[in-house]
mmCIF file of C-alpha atoms and ligand atoms in Angstrom:
data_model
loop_
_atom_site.group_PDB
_atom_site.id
_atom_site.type_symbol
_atom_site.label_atom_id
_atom_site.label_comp_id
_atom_site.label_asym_id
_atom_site.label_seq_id
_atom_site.Cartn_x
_atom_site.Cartn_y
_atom_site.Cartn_z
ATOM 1 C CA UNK P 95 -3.055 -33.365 3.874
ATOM 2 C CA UNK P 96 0.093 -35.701 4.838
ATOM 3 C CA UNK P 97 3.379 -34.530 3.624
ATOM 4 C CA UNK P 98 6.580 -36.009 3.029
ATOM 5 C CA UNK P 99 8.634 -33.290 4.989
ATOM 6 C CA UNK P 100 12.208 -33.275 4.212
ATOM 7 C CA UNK P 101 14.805 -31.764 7.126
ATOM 8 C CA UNK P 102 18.076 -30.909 5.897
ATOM 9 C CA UNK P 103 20.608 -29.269 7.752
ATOM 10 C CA UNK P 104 24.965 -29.868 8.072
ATOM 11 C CA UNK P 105 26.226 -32.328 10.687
ATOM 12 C CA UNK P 106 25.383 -31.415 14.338
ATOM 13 C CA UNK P 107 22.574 -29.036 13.721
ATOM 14 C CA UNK P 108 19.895 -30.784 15.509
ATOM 15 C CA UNK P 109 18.213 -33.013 13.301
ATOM 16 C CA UNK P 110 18.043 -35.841 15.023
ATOM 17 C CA UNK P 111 16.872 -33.891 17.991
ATOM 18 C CA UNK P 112 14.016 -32.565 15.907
ATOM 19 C CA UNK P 113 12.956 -36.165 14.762
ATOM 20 C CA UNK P 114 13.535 -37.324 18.727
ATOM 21 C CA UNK P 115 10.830 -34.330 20.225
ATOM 22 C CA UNK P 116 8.289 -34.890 17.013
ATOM 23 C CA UNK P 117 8.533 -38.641 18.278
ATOM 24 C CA UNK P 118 7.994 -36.987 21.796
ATOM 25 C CA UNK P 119 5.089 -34.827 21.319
ATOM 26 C CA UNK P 120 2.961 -37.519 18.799
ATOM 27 C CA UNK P 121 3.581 -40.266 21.207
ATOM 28 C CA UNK P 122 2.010 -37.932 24.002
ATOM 29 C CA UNK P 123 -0.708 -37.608 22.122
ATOM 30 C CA UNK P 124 -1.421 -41.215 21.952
ATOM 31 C CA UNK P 125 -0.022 -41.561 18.407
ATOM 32 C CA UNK P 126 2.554 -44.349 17.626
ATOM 33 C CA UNK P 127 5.142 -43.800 14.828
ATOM 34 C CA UNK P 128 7.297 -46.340 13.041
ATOM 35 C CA UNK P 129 10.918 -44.713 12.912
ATOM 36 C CA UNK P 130 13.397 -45.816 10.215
ATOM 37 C CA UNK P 131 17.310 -45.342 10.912
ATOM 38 C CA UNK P 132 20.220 -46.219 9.069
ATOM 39 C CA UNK P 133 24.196 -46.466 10.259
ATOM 40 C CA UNK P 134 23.147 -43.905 13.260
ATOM 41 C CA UNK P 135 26.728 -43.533 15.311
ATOM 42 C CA UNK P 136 24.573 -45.051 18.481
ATOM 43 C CA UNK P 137 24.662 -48.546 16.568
ATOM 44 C CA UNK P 138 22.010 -50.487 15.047
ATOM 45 C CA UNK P 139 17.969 -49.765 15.454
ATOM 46 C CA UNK P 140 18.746 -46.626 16.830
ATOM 47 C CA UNK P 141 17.804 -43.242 16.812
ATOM 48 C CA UNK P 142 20.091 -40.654 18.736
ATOM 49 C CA UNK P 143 20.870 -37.157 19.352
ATOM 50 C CA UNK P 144 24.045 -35.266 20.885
ATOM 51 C CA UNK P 145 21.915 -34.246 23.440
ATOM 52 C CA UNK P 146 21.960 -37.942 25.069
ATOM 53 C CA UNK P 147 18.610 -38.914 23.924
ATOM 54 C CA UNK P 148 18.266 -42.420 21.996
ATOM 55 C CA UNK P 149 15.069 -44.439 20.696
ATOM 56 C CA UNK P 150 14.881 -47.559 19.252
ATOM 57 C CA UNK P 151 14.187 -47.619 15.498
ATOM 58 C CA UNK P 152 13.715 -50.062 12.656
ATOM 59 C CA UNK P 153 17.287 -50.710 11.327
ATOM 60 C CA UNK P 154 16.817 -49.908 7.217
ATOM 61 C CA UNK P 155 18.800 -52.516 5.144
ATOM 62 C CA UNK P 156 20.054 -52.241 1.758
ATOM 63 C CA UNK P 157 17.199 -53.386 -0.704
ATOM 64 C CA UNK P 158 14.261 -53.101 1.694
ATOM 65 C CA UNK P 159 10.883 -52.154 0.277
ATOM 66 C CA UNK P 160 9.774 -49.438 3.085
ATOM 67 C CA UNK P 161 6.298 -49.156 1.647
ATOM 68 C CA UNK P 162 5.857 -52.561 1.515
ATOM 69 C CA UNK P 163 6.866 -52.956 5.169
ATOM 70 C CA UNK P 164 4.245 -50.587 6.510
ATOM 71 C CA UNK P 165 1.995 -52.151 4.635
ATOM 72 C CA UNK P 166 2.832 -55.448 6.319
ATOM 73 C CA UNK P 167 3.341 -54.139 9.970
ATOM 74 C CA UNK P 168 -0.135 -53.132 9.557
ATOM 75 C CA UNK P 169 -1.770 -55.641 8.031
ATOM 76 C CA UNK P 170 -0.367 -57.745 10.949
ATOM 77 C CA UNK P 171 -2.582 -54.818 12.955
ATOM 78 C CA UNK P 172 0.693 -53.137 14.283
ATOM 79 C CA UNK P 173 -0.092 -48.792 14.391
ATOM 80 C CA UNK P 174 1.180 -46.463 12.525
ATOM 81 C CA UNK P 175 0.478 -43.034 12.623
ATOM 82 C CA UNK P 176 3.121 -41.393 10.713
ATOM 83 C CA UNK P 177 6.995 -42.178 10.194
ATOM 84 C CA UNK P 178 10.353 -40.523 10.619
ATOM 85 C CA UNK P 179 13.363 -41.367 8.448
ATOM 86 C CA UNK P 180 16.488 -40.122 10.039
ATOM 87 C CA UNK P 181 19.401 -40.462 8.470
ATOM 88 C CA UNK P 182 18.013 -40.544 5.549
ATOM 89 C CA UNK P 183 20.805 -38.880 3.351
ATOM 90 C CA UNK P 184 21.405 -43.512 3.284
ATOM 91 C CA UNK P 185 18.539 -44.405 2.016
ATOM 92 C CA UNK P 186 18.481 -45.358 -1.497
ATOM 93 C CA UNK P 187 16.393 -43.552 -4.473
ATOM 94 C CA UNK P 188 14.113 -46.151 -4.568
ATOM 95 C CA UNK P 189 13.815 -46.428 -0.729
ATOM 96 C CA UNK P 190 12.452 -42.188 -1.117
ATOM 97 C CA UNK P 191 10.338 -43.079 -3.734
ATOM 98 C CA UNK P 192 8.437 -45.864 -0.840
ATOM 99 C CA UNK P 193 8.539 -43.574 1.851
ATOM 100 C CA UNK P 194 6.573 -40.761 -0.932
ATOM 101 C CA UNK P 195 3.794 -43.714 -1.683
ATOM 102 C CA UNK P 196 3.709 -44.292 2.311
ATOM 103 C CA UNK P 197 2.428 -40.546 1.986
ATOM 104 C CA UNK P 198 -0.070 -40.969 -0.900
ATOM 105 C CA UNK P 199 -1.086 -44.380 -0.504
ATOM 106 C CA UNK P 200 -1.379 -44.787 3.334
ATOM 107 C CA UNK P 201 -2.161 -41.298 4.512
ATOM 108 C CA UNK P 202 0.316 -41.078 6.270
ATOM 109 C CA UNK P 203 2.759 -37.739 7.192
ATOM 110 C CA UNK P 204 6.821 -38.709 6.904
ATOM 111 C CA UNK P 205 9.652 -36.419 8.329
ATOM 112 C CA UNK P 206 12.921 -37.183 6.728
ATOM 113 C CA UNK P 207 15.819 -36.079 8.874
ATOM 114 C CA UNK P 208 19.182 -35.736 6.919
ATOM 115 C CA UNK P 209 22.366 -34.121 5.604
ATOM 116 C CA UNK P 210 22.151 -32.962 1.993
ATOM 117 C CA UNK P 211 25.772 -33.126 0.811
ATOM 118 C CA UNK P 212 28.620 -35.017 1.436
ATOM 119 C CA UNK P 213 32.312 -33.952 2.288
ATOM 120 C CA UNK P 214 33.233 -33.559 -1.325
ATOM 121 C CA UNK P 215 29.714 -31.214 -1.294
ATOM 122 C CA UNK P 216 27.793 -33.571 -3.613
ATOM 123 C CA UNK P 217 24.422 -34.742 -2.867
ATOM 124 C CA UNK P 218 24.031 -38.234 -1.372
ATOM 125 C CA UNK P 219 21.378 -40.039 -3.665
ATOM 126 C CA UNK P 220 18.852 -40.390 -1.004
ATOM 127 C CA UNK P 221 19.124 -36.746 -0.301
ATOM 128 C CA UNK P 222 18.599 -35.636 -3.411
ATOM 129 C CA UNK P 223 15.477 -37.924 -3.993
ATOM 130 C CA UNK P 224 14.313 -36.166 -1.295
ATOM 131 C CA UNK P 225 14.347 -32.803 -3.153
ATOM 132 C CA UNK P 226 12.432 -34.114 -5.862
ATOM 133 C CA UNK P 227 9.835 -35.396 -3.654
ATOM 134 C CA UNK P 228 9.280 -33.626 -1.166
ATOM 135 C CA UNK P 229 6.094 -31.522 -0.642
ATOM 136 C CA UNK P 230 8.723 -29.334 2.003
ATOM 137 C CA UNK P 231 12.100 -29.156 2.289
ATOM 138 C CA UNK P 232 12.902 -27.278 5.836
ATOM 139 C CA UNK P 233 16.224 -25.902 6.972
ATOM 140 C CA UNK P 234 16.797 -26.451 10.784
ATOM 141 C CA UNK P 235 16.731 -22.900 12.695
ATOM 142 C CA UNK P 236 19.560 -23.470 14.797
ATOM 143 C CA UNK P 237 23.006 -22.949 12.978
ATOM 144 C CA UNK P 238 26.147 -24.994 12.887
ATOM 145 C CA UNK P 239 28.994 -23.057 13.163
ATOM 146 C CA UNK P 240 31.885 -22.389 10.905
ATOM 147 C CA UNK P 241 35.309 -22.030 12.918
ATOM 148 C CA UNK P 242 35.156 -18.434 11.791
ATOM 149 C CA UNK P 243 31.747 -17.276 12.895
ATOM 150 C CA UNK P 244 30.121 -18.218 9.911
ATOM 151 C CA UNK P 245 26.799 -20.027 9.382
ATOM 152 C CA UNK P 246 27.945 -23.623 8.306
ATOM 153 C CA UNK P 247 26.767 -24.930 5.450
ATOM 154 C CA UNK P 248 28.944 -27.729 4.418
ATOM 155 C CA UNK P 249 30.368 -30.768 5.828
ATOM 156 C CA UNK P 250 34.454 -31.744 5.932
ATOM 157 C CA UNK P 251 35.810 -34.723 6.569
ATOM 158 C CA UNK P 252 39.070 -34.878 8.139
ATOM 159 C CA UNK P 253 41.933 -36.503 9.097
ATOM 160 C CA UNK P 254 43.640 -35.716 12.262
ATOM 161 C CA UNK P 255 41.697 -32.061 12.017
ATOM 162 C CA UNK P 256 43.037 -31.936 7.940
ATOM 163 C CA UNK P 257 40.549 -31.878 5.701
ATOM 164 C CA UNK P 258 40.486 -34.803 2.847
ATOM 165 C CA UNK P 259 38.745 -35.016 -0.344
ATOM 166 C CA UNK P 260 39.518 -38.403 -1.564
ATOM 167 C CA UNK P 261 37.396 -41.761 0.119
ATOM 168 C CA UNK P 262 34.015 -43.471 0.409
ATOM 169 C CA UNK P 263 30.830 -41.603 0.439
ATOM 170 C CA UNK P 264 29.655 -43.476 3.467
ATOM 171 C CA UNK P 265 32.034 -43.009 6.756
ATOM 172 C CA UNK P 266 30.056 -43.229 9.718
ATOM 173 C CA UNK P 267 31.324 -41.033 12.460
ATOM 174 C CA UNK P 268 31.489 -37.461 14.050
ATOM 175 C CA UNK P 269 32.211 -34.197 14.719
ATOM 176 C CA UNK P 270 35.788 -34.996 16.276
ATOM 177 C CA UNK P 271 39.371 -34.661 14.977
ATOM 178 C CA UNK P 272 41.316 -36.513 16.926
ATOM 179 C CA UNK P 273 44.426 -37.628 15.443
ATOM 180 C CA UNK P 274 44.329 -40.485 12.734
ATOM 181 C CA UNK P 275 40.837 -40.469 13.317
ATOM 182 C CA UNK P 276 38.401 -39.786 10.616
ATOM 183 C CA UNK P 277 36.166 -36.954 11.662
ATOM 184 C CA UNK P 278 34.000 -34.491 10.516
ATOM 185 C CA UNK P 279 33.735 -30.439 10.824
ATOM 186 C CA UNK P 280 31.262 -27.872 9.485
ATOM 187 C CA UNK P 281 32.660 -25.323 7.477
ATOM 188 C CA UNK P 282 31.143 -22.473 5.496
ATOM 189 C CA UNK P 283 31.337 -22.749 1.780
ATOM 190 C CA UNK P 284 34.334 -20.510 1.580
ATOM 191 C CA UNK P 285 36.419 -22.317 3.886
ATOM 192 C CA UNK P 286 35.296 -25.437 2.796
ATOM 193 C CA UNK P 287 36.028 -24.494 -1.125
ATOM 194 C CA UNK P 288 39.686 -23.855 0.828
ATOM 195 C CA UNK P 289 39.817 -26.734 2.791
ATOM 196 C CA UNK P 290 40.867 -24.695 5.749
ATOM 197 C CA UNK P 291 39.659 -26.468 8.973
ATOM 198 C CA UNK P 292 39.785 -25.024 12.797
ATOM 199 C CA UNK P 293 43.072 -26.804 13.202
ATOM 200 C CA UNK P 294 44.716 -25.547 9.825
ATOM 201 C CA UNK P 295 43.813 -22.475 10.526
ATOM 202 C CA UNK P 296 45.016 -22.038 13.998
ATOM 203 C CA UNK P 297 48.428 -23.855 12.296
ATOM 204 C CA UNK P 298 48.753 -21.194 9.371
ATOM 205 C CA UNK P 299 48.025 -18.216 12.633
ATOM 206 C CA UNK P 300 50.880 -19.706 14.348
ATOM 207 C CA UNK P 301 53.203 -20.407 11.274
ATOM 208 C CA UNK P 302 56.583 -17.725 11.237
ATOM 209 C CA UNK P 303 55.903 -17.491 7.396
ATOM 210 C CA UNK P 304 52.493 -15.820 7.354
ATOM 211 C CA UNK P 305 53.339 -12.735 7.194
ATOM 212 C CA UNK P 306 51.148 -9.899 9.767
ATOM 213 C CA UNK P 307 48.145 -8.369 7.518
ATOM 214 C CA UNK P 308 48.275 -5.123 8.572
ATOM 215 C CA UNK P 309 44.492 -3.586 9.013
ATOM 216 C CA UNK P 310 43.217 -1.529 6.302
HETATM 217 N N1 ADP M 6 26.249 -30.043 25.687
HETATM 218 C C1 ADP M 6 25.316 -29.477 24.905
HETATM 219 N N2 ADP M 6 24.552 -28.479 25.371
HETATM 220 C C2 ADP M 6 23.605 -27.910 24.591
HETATM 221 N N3 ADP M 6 23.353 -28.285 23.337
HETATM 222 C C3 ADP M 6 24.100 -29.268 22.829
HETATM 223 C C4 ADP M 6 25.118 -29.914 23.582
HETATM 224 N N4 ADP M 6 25.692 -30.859 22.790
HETATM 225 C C5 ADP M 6 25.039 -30.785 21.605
HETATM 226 N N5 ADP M 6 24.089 -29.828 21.630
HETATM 227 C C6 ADP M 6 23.172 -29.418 20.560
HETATM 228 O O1 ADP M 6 22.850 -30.553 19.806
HETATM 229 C C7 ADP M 6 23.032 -30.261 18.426
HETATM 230 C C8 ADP M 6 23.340 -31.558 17.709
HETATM 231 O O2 ADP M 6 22.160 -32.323 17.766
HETATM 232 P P1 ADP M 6 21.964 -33.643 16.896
HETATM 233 O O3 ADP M 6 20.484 -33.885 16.921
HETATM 234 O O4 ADP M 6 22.847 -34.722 17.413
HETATM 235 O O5 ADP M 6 22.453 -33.133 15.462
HETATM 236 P P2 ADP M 6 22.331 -33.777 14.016
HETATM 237 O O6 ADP M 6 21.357 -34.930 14.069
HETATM 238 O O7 ADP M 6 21.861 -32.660 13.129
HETATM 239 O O8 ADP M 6 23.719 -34.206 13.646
HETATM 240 C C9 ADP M 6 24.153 -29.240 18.400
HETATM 241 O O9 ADP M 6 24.089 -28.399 17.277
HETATM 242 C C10 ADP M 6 23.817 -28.410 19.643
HETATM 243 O O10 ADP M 6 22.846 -27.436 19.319
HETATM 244 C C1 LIG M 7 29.587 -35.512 5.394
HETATM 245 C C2 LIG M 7 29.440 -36.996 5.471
HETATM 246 C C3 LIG M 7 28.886 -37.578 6.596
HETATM 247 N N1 LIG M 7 28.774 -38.926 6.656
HETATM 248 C C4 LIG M 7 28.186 -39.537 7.865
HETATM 249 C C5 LIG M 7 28.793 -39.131 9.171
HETATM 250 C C6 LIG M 7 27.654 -39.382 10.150
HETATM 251 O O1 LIG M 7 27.683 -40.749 10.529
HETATM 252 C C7 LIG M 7 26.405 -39.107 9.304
HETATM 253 C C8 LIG M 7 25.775 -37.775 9.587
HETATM 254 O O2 LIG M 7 25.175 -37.819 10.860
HETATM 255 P P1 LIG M 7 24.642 -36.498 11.633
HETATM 256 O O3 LIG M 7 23.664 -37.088 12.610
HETATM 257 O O4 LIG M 7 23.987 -35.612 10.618
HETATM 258 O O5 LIG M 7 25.810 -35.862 12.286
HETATM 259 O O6 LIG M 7 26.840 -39.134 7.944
HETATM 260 C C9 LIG M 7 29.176 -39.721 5.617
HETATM 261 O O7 LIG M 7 29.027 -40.950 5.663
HETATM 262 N N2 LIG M 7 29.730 -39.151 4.505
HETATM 263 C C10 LIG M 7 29.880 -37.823 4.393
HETATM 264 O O8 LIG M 7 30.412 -37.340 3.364
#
């Protein structure tokens, strides 16, 4: 049966790496797959991964029917054997609800790559379509990590290393703090919840007026 598989995971966990070596091993197989990207931090019509690897991919605009343009590319007798969405935390509601009737309608299997919440830790539209949709929603294996040791589970956005809560949903970018820059860290909930980034923690360790804990 094809499934629309939804892969969620923080920043930097490997997501896009994931969608890259299921591209991989399909194509070695013979099969072709249309990928979908949106605002990837490569540029436009691509698909990329920390590791250095890039593919080309179909560049999703606001308002495009993504049903409708499978249906097209293969009425024109382009191939498609199944589709990956990364990035997909930008896709629109509507855009989920295609890419579930590619599934049911064409047979075919669609792995959705994306982050679940934003830096405020709300769900991104898309994202949460894909919840409600999806016949699987998989957490990557390998874990992001918190400054502390932590599993990451949330995303920051920061400002020179601070973390911010006010500002756009969308800000493409990554997992840098250089200063004025706006970057991004993973946190774990409770140092997320107290905004306490690598850098603001190593500040308040070095500060004279935090006082030494002493062990219990
Ligand atoms: N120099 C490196 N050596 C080994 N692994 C790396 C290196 N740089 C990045 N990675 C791996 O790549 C992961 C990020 O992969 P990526 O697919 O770009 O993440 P995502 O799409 O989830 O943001 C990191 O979590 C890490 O496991
Ligand atoms: C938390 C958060 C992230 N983004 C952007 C930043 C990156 O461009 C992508 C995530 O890409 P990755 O491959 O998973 O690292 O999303 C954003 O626009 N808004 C946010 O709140």
């Amino acid at each position: 049966m094809p499934e629309l598989v939804f892969f969620s995971g923080t920043m930097d966990c490997g997501k896009s790496t994931l969608a890259l070596q299921i591209e991989h091993n399909r194509s070695a197989r013979g099969l072709s797959g249309m990928i979908f990207s949106r605002d990837d931090r490569a540029g436009e019509g691509k698909l990329s991964s920390r590791l250095g690897l890039v593919t080309d991919a179909v560049e999703v605009e606001d308002g495009q029917d993504l049903y409708a343009y499978l249906v097209d590319h293969l009425s024109r007798g382009g191939r498609a054997d199944y589709v990956i969405a990364d990035e997909a935390q930008f896709l629109a509601p509507e855009q989920i609800d295609q890419l579930a009737r590619v599934v049911d309608d064409l047979g075919l299997d669609v792995f959705a790559f994306g982050i679940t919440t934003d830096f405020r830790s709300k769900l991104f539209p898309g994202s949460q379509r894909l919840v409600e949709l999806a016949d699987r929603v998989e957490v990557l294996q390998v874990e992001a990590l918190c400054w502390c040791g932590a599993r990451a589970t949330h995303n920051a956005r920061t400002i020179g290393g601070v973390m911010v809560v006010e500002g756009a949903q969308v800000v493409v970018g990554d997992v840098t703090h250089s200063a004025d820059e706006v970057g991004y860290e993973v946190l774990c909930r409770r140092h997320h919840s107290r905004r306490m980034t690598a850098a603001t923690a190593r500040a308040a360790a070095l500060s004279p007026d935090v006082l030494p804990v002493p062990s219990t």
